Amino acid sequence: MIKDTLKQKLASHLDHMECLPEKGFVLENPKNPLLGDYALTIAFDLAKQKRQNPLSIAKEIVLELSKRIPKEEMLFTDLNGYINIQFTDNEIWKMVSSNENRLDLFPKSSEKILIEFVSANPTGPLHIGHGRWAVLGDIMCRLKRAVGVTVSSEFYINDTGNQVKQFRNSVSAAKDKKPIPKEGYHGQYVLELAQESGDPVERMISQQKETLEKLNVTFDNWFSELSLHNGQVEAAISELKKEYTYEKEGALWFSSSQFGDDKDRVLIKATGDKTYFASDVAYHREKLSRGFTTLVNVFGADHHGYVARMKAATQAISKVEGILFNVETHFKIIIGQLVSLFREGKPIRMSKRTGEMITLREVIDEIGVDATRFFMVFKSADTHLDFDLEVAKKQSSDNPVYYIQYAHARICSVFRNLQVTPPFVHPENADLNSDERQMLLVALKLNDALYEAALHYQPHRFAAYTYQLAKQFHLFYQKCPIKSASEEDQKKRLFIVYFVQRCLKRSLDILGISAPEQM
RNA sequence: GCGCCUGUAGCUCAGUUGGAUAGAGCAACGGAUUUCUAAUCCGUAGGUCGUAAGUUCAAGUCUUACCAGGCGUACCA
C-alpha cells in the first residue's frame, strides 16, 4: 500500500520534528494532479497549536522534510499552506517492483468474519433487490479475502414457518385446480410449480441457488432454519429466560428494549407457536458458537426494522453465555437500499400478489452477468437504485462495464499484435513522461483502494477505482503508442501495460467480472 | 407520530475521518485515426450541493430546525 507506507514514513519524521498534529493527519489527493501525488494539510492544524501563520509553517515543514527525506525519493513543495508531495520516477519504479507480491502488504488480521446475505424466503423467485444484495455481499467477501481476512459466506434458508406453509398450500391448491387462498401466493410461478412433482420449497431453494450461481455468487454454507427446530430454538429461548424475558398476555417476551430496541419482542406467541424472531435468535446464537469474531448481515432496506432487535438479541445471548462480543463494534449490519426497475424511463411495477414481476434470472438473461454485477455494485449500498434495463442493455457498446473489459482486451490485443508474450523485463530507472507516470501511479493505488473498500465494507468504491484504472489506461493508450515507439520506449511501455493488465485482471476478479482477452 | 436511508449538472450517480477552482457517465454540441481494436481520446456547454440558521481558518461533508421522496414501524416472515 503506497499511501499507507508513505503515511507511516511521514508520521515518524513529523513526530521527530514535533510537527505531528494531535488529531493525527490525513494524506489528501490534490485536486490537480500537477500539484503533487499526495498532499498534507497539517499546517492548518498546527497554526492554531503553534499560533503561527499556516503559510510559514508549511514552508518550514517543507524545508525540514526535504532535508530528512532524500530528493531521490520524493519532492516537497508548499502552496497556500498545503504541502504537496511528489514521488520521483525512480521511486515509482521501486514501488512497482515491490508491489509484485500481495497478501503480506496488508496488516495481519485475526478476524474471522461470517457474512450472511440474501437469505430470501424460498417461496418465490429472487428479484433484482436480492440480486443487488447478493452482489454486494459476494464482493465484500472477495474484498476481505483479498486483504487476507478469513471470511465465510452464508445463506439462511427460512424453510419453515407460516410463509412456507402458505406457499405449500398455494401450490397444492393449484395442483387440485382449486382457487388459491387469499393470503397465499398468486404468481405465475405457483401454477408452473403445480405442474411439477416434489416439494415446492425444495424446488424453490434449488432454483434460487441456480440463479445465484449464474450470477457468480456462491455460498460457503446454506443454513437451514428447520435444522434449528430440534432443540436449538428452545435452548436459545431458555438462555434468554435466565435474565431477559417475561410473560405478558399469555406470550413470552424478550426485553429487547434493555438493549436499545424501541420495544420488547415476542418469542412465544399466546398460541404457543414460536415466532420467526425466536429462530433468528437461535441462529445468531449458533453463529456465535462457531467462534466468529465479527458478524456481518446484509439486509434489504425492507427489513431494516429488524436491526435493533437482532442486535439486542445477539448482545443478550453473548452476555448470558459469557461470550466476549461487542455488538456495537463487531456486529455490522449493512442495509442495502431497494432497486426500482425501469424500462426506457418507465417504472416497472413489481407485485408479488398479482405475480406481475421481473425476476433476477430474467434480468441476468437479458443484460448478462457482468453488466448485472457491475450495475449492482457501482452505486453505494445506501442509495436507492434506479435501474433501467434498456440503458444497461442498449448501451452495451459504451457501458462502463464493457469500457473496463475493453481496457483489458486492448492490452491483450497489443501483445498479440506485436507477437510478444509476457512476462516482460522490469526497466531500470527509465524516465517517465507525465502519461506514463500517471498510469503507473493509478495502477499502484490498487492496494490502497482495495484495503479501504474492504475495511469500510464499501464495494462500490472499489468498482469506482477499477473504472478509474481503465480510464487512465485508455488515455495512456491514446497518448503513448507502443508499436511505433523507439526500442527503449517500447520496452518500457510494454512493461507498464503488462503491469496494468495484471491490475485490471485482479480488480475484475475481485468484482467477479470476467476479463476477456478479446472483444 | 416515531425510526432508518436519500435529496449534488437535463438524467443516473461519485465525492475518502471537514481542505485548494464541487467531479464522472449518459444525453447535447464541436473536434481527433497514413499509428497497436474509434467498444477509444480531446474540447464546449450544463451547479443557489433540498431550504434556513449554526460550529470552523476552512462545510457537499459536522450540529439543529424545516421541506420532499423511499422504506420500516405485528403475538407476519
Tab-separated table of N, CA, C and O in Angstrom, chain A residues 347-427:
chain	number	residue	atom	x	y	z
A	347	PRO	N	-41.250	3.203	-15.050
A	347	PRO	CA	-41.107	2.244	-13.952
A	347	PRO	C	-41.841	0.934	-14.235
A	347	PRO	O	-42.916	0.939	-14.830
A	348	ILE	N	-41.219	-0.161	-13.819
A	348	ILE	CA	-41.870	-1.459	-13.930
A	348	ILE	C	-42.425	-1.784	-12.558
A	348	ILE	O	-41.696	-1.891	-11.588
A	349	ARG	N	-43.698	-1.925	-12.464
A	349	ARG	CA	-44.333	-2.228	-11.187
A	349	ARG	C	-44.048	-3.663	-10.811
A	349	ARG	O	-44.149	-4.571	-11.630
A	350	MET	N	-43.685	-3.847	-9.541
A	350	MET	CA	-43.415	-5.200	-9.079
A	350	MET	C	-44.442	-5.567	-8.027
A	350	MET	O	-44.569	-4.892	-7.016
A	351	SER	N	-45.161	-6.621	-8.279
A	351	SER	CA	-46.122	-7.044	-7.282
A	351	SER	C	-46.136	-8.551	-7.177
A	351	SER	O	-46.415	-9.257	-8.137
A	352	LYS	N	-45.808	-9.029	-5.981
A	352	LYS	CA	-45.805	-10.470	-5.766
A	352	LYS	C	-47.233	-11.007	-5.792
A	352	LYS	O	-47.492	-12.114	-6.218
A	353	ARG	N	-48.148	-10.185	-5.318
A	353	ARG	CA	-49.560	-10.586	-5.236
A	353	ARG	C	-50.118	-10.973	-6.607
A	353	ARG	O	-50.628	-12.062	-6.803
A	354	THR	N	-49.998	-10.016	-7.514
A	354	THR	CA	-50.588	-10.271	-8.827
A	354	THR	C	-49.660	-11.128	-9.679
A	354	THR	O	-50.055	-11.599	-10.734
A	355	GLY	N	-48.422	-11.279	-9.189
A	355	GLY	CA	-47.489	-12.105	-9.941
A	355	GLY	C	-46.844	-11.351	-11.080
A	355	GLY	O	-46.086	-11.907	-11.860
A	356	GLU	N	-47.126	-10.046	-11.156
A	356	GLU	CA	-46.513	-9.258	-12.218
A	356	GLU	C	-45.134	-8.822	-11.760
A	356	GLU	O	-44.979	-7.901	-10.973
A	357	MET	N	-44.099	-9.530	-12.175
A	357	MET	CA	-42.767	-9.136	-11.744
A	357	MET	C	-41.703	-9.676	-12.684
A	357	MET	O	-41.909	-10.644	-13.403
A	358	ILE	N	-40.565	-9.001	-12.652
A	358	ILE	CA	-39.426	-9.461	-13.429
A	358	ILE	C	-38.454	-10.085	-12.452
A	358	ILE	O	-38.088	-9.474	-11.461
A	359	THR	N	-38.066	-11.309	-12.711
A	359	THR	CA	-37.197	-11.994	-11.770
A	359	THR	C	-35.736	-11.630	-12.036
A	359	THR	O	-35.381	-11.142	-13.110
A	360	LEU	N	-34.920	-11.914	-11.031
A	360	LEU	CA	-33.485	-11.695	-11.169
A	360	LEU	C	-32.946	-12.499	-12.349
A	360	LEU	O	-32.136	-12.020	-13.134
A	361	ARG	N	-33.430	-13.716	-12.453
A	361	ARG	CA	-32.986	-14.590	-13.530
A	361	ARG	C	-33.240	-13.958	-14.905
A	361	ARG	O	-32.404	-13.999	-15.804
A	362	GLU	N	-34.414	-13.337	-15.038
A	362	GLU	CA	-34.749	-12.697	-16.313
A	362	GLU	C	-33.832	-11.511	-16.594
A	362	GLU	O	-33.431	-11.285	-17.738
A	363	VAL	N	-33.509	-10.764	-15.541
A	363	VAL	CA	-32.604	-9.625	-15.724
A	363	VAL	C	-31.232	-10.115	-16.190
A	363	VAL	O	-30.652	-9.591	-17.138
A	364	ILE	N	-30.735	-11.160	-15.520
A	364	ILE	CA	-29.425	-11.693	-15.889
A	364	ILE	C	-29.439	-12.182	-17.333
A	364	ILE	O	-28.515	-11.909	-18.107
A	365	ASP	N	-30.496	-12.892	-17.692
A	365	ASP	CA	-30.579	-13.412	-19.055
A	365	ASP	C	-30.635	-12.276	-20.068
A	365	ASP	O	-30.127	-12.394	-21.178
A	366	GLU	N	-31.270	-11.181	-19.679
A	366	GLU	CA	-31.442	-10.089	-20.633
A	366	GLU	C	-30.174	-9.250	-20.802
A	366	GLU	O	-29.805	-8.921	-21.928
A	367	ILE	N	-29.525	-8.904	-19.701
A	367	ILE	CA	-28.391	-7.980	-19.847
A	367	ILE	C	-27.034	-8.607	-19.583
A	367	ILE	O	-26.014	-7.970	-19.817
A	368	GLY	N	-27.009	-9.838	-19.092
A	368	GLY	CA	-25.728	-10.511	-18.890
A	368	GLY	C	-25.223	-10.418	-17.452
A	368	GLY	O	-25.562	-9.487	-16.732
A	369	VAL	N	-24.397	-11.388	-17.078
A	369	VAL	CA	-23.899	-11.471	-15.710
A	369	VAL	C	-22.979	-10.296	-15.389
A	369	VAL	O	-23.125	-9.633	-14.362
A	370	ASP	N	-22.024	-10.022	-16.269
A	370	ASP	CA	-21.041	-8.980	-15.990
A	370	ASP	C	-21.717	-7.624	-15.795
A	370	ASP	O	-21.406	-6.893	-14.851
A	371	ALA	N	-22.632	-7.290	-16.688
A	371	ALA	CA	-23.301	-5.993	-16.591
A	371	ALA	C	-24.177	-5.939	-15.342
A	371	ALA	O	-24.199	-4.928	-14.636
A	372	THR	N	-24.881	-7.021	-15.048
A	372	THR	CA	-25.724	-7.033	-13.853
A	372	THR	C	-24.883	-6.792	-12.610
A	372	THR	O	-25.189	-5.927	-11.787
A	373	ARG	N	-23.804	-7.541	-12.504
A	373	ARG	CA	-22.949	-7.382	-11.330
A	373	ARG	C	-22.415	-5.964	-11.233
A	373	ARG	O	-22.438	-5.346	-10.174
A	374	PHE	N	-21.942	-5.440	-12.350
A	374	PHE	CA	-21.339	-4.122	-12.303
A	374	PHE	C	-22.346	-3.050	-11.884
A	374	PHE	O	-22.068	-2.224	-11.025
A	375	PHE	N	-23.530	-3.082	-12.483
A	375	PHE	CA	-24.523	-2.059	-12.138
A	375	PHE	C	-24.948	-2.165	-10.685
A	375	PHE	O	-25.237	-1.164	-10.038
A	376	MET	N	-24.978	-3.385	-10.156
A	376	MET	CA	-25.405	-3.569	-8.770
A	376	MET	C	-24.347	-3.071	-7.779
A	376	MET	O	-24.666	-2.690	-6.664
A	377	VAL	N	-23.089	-3.107	-8.193
A	377	VAL	CA	-22.028	-2.746	-7.248
A	377	VAL	C	-21.540	-1.311	-7.429
A	377	VAL	O	-20.888	-0.751	-6.565
A	378	PHE	N	-21.873	-0.699	-8.546
A	378	PHE	CA	-21.272	0.588	-8.874
A	378	PHE	C	-21.782	1.734	-7.995
A	378	PHE	O	-21.102	2.717	-7.797
A	379	LYS	N	-22.978	1.588	-7.480
A	379	LYS	CA	-23.555	2.637	-6.665
A	379	LYS	C	-23.498	2.241	-5.197
A	379	LYS	O	-23.628	1.069	-4.860
A	380	SER	N	-23.317	3.223	-4.333
A	380	SER	CA	-23.244	2.970	-2.905
A	380	SER	C	-24.475	2.205	-2.416
A	380	SER	O	-25.583	2.440	-2.883
A	381	ALA	N	-24.270	1.291	-1.450
A	381	ALA	CA	-25.358	0.430	-0.986
A	381	ALA	C	-26.508	1.236	-0.405
A	381	ALA	O	-27.650	0.801	-0.433
A	382	ASP	N	-26.205	2.431	0.122
A	382	ASP	CA	-27.313	3.131	0.756
A	382	ASP	C	-27.926	4.219	-0.112
A	382	ASP	O	-28.488	5.173	0.383
A	383	THR	N	-27.842	4.053	-1.401
A	383	THR	CA	-28.706	4.884	-2.232
A	383	THR	C	-29.712	4.015	-2.956
A	383	THR	O	-29.414	2.904	-3.369
A	384	HIS	N	-30.905	4.520	-3.058
A	384	HIS	CA	-31.949	3.813	-3.804
A	384	HIS	C	-31.497	3.772	-5.247
A	384	HIS	O	-31.074	4.779	-5.792
A	385	LEU	N	-31.601	2.619	-5.826
A	385	LEU	CA	-31.046	2.454	-7.161
A	385	LEU	C	-32.150	2.429	-8.215
A	385	LEU	O	-33.085	1.642	-8.123
A	386	ASP	N	-32.032	3.327	-9.160
A	386	ASP	CA	-32.936	3.291	-10.317
A	386	ASP	C	-32.205	2.574	-11.431
A	386	ASP	O	-31.177	3.031	-11.900
A	387	PHE	N	-32.746	1.466	-11.842
A	387	PHE	CA	-32.036	0.597	-12.772
A	387	PHE	C	-32.859	0.422	-14.036
A	387	PHE	O	-33.929	-0.186	-14.021
A	388	ASP	N	-32.368	0.983	-15.120
A	388	ASP	CA	-33.109	0.916	-16.376
A	388	ASP	C	-32.548	-0.204	-17.252
A	388	ASP	O	-31.395	-0.165	-17.672
A	389	LEU	N	-33.390	-1.181	-17.497
A	389	LEU	CA	-32.946	-2.356	-18.254
A	389	LEU	C	-32.479	-1.984	-19.656
A	389	LEU	O	-31.487	-2.508	-20.154
A	390	GLU	N	-33.188	-1.071	-20.284
A	390	GLU	CA	-32.827	-0.702	-21.650
A	390	GLU	C	-31.482	0.019	-21.675
A	390	GLU	O	-30.689	-0.167	-22.588
A	391	VAL	N	-31.235	0.849	-20.654
A	391	VAL	CA	-29.956	1.544	-20.592
A	391	VAL	C	-28.830	0.530	-20.427
A	391	VAL	O	-27.839	0.561	-21.146
A	392	ALA	N	-29.014	-0.395	-19.497
A	392	ALA	CA	-27.967	-1.384	-19.222
A	392	ALA	C	-27.699	-2.252	-20.439
A	392	ALA	O	-26.588	-2.699	-20.663
A	393	LYS	N	-28.705	-2.476	-21.235
A	393	LYS	CA	-28.560	-3.357	-22.380
A	393	LYS	C	-28.208	-2.592	-23.651
A	393	LYS	O	-27.209	-2.885	-24.300
A	394	LYS	N	-29.000	-1.590	-23.958
A	394	LYS	CA	-28.837	-0.844	-25.207
A	394	LYS	C	-27.455	-0.230	-25.329
A	394	LYS	O	-26.840	-0.227	-26.377
A	395	GLN	N	-26.982	0.294	-24.200
A	395	GLN	CA	-25.680	0.933	-24.182
A	395	GLN	C	-24.550	-0.042	-24.347
A	395	GLN	O	-23.418	0.364	-24.219
A	396	SER	N	-24.859	-1.280	-24.533
A	396	SER	CA	-23.822	-2.278	-24.353
A	396	SER	C	-22.508	-1.920	-25.030
A	396	SER	O	-21.491	-2.470	-24.703
A	397	SER	N	-22.515	-0.970	-25.964
A	397	SER	CA	-21.243	-0.606	-26.579
A	397	SER	C	-20.430	0.350	-25.715
A	397	SER	O	-19.218	0.237	-25.639
A	398	ASP	N	-21.073	1.289	-25.050
A	398	ASP	CA	-20.265	2.176	-24.211
A	398	ASP	C	-20.754	2.191	-22.770
A	398	ASP	O	-20.802	3.192	-22.106
A	399	ASN	N	-21.086	1.038	-22.331
A	399	ASN	CA	-21.468	0.738	-20.990
A	399	ASN	C	-20.190	0.668	-20.139
A	399	ASN	O	-19.198	0.123	-20.594
A	400	PRO	N	-20.214	1.230	-18.926
A	400	PRO	CA	-18.981	1.240	-18.135
A	400	PRO	C	-18.319	-0.123	-17.957
A	400	PRO	O	-17.096	-0.216	-17.933
A	401	VAL	N	-19.106	-1.164	-17.843
A	401	VAL	CA	-18.502	-2.472	-17.607
A	401	VAL	C	-17.720	-2.937	-18.831
A	401	VAL	O	-16.620	-3.482	-18.721
A	402	TYR	N	-18.224	-2.648	-20.016
A	402	TYR	CA	-17.510	-3.040	-21.235
A	402	TYR	C	-16.297	-2.149	-21.461
A	402	TYR	O	-15.301	-2.563	-22.037
A	403	TYR	N	-16.443	-0.927	-20.988
A	403	TYR	CA	-15.322	0.018	-21.064
A	403	TYR	C	-14.119	-0.526	-20.297
A	403	TYR	O	-12.981	-0.456	-20.759
A	404	ILE	N	-14.396	-1.084	-19.126
A	404	ILE	CA	-13.327	-1.660	-18.308
A	404	ILE	C	-12.768	-2.929	-18.952
A	404	ILE	O	-11.561	-3.106	-19.068
A	405	GLN	N	-13.676	-3.777	-19.389
A	405	GLN	CA	-13.236	-5.032	-20.002
A	405	GLN	C	-12.428	-4.765	-21.274
A	405	GLN	O	-11.467	-5.458	-21.571
A	406	TYR	N	-12.855	-3.746	-21.993
A	406	TYR	CA	-12.169	-3.389	-23.232
A	406	TYR	C	-10.721	-2.985	-22.974
A	406	TYR	O	-9.830	-3.295	-23.766
A	407	ALA	N	-10.507	-2.313	-21.843
A	407	ALA	CA	-9.144	-1.930	-21.489
A	407	ALA	C	-8.267	-3.177	-21.387
A	407	ALA	O	-7.156	-3.228	-21.909
A	408	HIS	N	-8.795	-4.187	-20.744
A	408	HIS	CA	-8.052	-5.440	-20.586
A	408	HIS	C	-7.836	-6.108	-21.944
A	408	HIS	O	-6.722	-6.535	-22.287
A	409	ALA	N	-8.896	-6.177	-22.724
A	409	ALA	CA	-8.820	-6.822	-24.041
A	409	ALA	C	-7.828	-6.088	-24.944
A	409	ALA	O	-7.081	-6.700	-25.711
A	410	ARG	N	-7.813	-4.779	-24.834
A	410	ARG	CA	-6.920	-3.971	-25.662
A	410	ARG	C	-5.455	-4.315	-25.392
A	410	ARG	O	-4.641	-4.385	-26.315
A	411	ILE	N	-5.148	-4.496	-24.119
A	411	ILE	CA	-3.765	-4.829	-23.765
A	411	ILE	C	-3.393	-6.198	-24.329
A	411	ILE	O	-2.332	-6.373	-24.930
A	412	CYS	N	-4.314	-7.145	-24.187
A	412	CYS	CA	-4.068	-8.476	-24.755
A	412	CYS	C	-3.835	-8.371	-26.253
A	412	CYS	O	-2.976	-9.054	-26.828
A	413	SER	N	-4.598	-7.480	-26.854
A	413	SER	CA	-4.511	-7.304	-28.292
A	413	SER	C	-3.161	-6.725	-28.717
A	413	SER	O	-2.605	-7.095	-29.751
A	414	VAL	N	-2.649	-5.824	-27.891
A	414	VAL	CA	-1.328	-5.252	-28.173
A	414	VAL	C	-0.287	-6.360	-28.211
A	414	VAL	O	0.534	-6.451	-29.139
A	415	PHE	N	-0.332	-7.244	-27.230
A	415	PHE	CA	0.632	-8.337	-27.163
A	415	PHE	C	0.502	-9.255	-28.381
A	415	PHE	O	1.490	-9.671	-28.967
A	416	ARG	N	-0.733	-9.551	-28.737
A	416	ARG	CA	-0.967	-10.397	-29.911
A	416	ARG	C	-0.384	-9.741	-31.155
A	416	ARG	O	0.311	-10.366	-31.951
A	417	ASN	N	-0.694	-8.458	-31.274
A	417	ASN	CA	-0.286	-7.737	-32.457
A	417	ASN	C	1.228	-7.658	-32.613
A	417	ASN	O	1.761	-7.768	-33.714
A	418	LEU	N	1.905	-7.463	-31.502
A	418	LEU	CA	3.366	-7.371	-31.552
A	418	LEU	C	4.023	-8.742	-31.444
A	418	LEU	O	5.250	-8.835	-31.475
A	419	GLN	N	3.194	-9.755	-31.304
A	419	GLN	CA	3.696	-11.121	-31.161
A	419	GLN	C	4.714	-11.246	-30.043
A	419	GLN	O	5.811	-11.770	-30.229
A	420	VAL	N	4.328	-10.709	-28.894
A	420	VAL	CA	5.176	-10.843	-27.707
A	420	VAL	C	4.345	-11.508	-26.615
A	420	VAL	O	3.117	-11.440	-26.625
A	421	THR	N	5.047	-12.136	-25.701
A	421	THR	CA	4.342	-12.805	-24.606
A	421	THR	C	4.934	-12.384	-23.273
A	421	THR	O	6.146	-12.414	-23.095
A	422	PRO	N	4.081	-11.971	-22.347
A	422	PRO	CA	4.577	-11.654	-21.019
A	422	PRO	C	5.129	-12.908	-20.343
A	422	PRO	O	4.808	-14.001	-20.790
A	423	PRO	N	5.911	-12.765	-19.300
A	423	PRO	CA	6.277	-11.523	-18.624
A	423	PRO	C	7.365	-10.740	-19.347
A	423	PRO	O	8.111	-11.313	-20.138
A	424	PHE	N	7.439	-9.448	-19.037
A	424	PHE	CA	8.462	-8.589	-19.629
A	424	PHE	C	9.432	-8.130	-18.555
A	424	PHE	O	9.112	-8.162	-17.367
A	425	VAL	N	10.588	-7.667	-19.001
A	425	VAL	CA	11.614	-7.251	-18.044
A	425	VAL	C	11.280	-5.882	-17.460
A	425	VAL	O	10.803	-5.001	-18.164
A	426	HIS	N	11.565	-5.777	-16.205
A	426	HIS	CA	11.362	-4.521	-15.493
A	426	HIS	C	12.468	-3.545	-15.896
A	426	HIS	O	13.638	-3.804	-15.654
A	427	PRO	N	12.105	-2.406	-16.532
A	427	PRO	CA	13.154	-1.467	-16.955
A	427	PRO	C	13.803	-0.826	-15.737
A	427	PRO	O	13.144	-0.586	-14.734
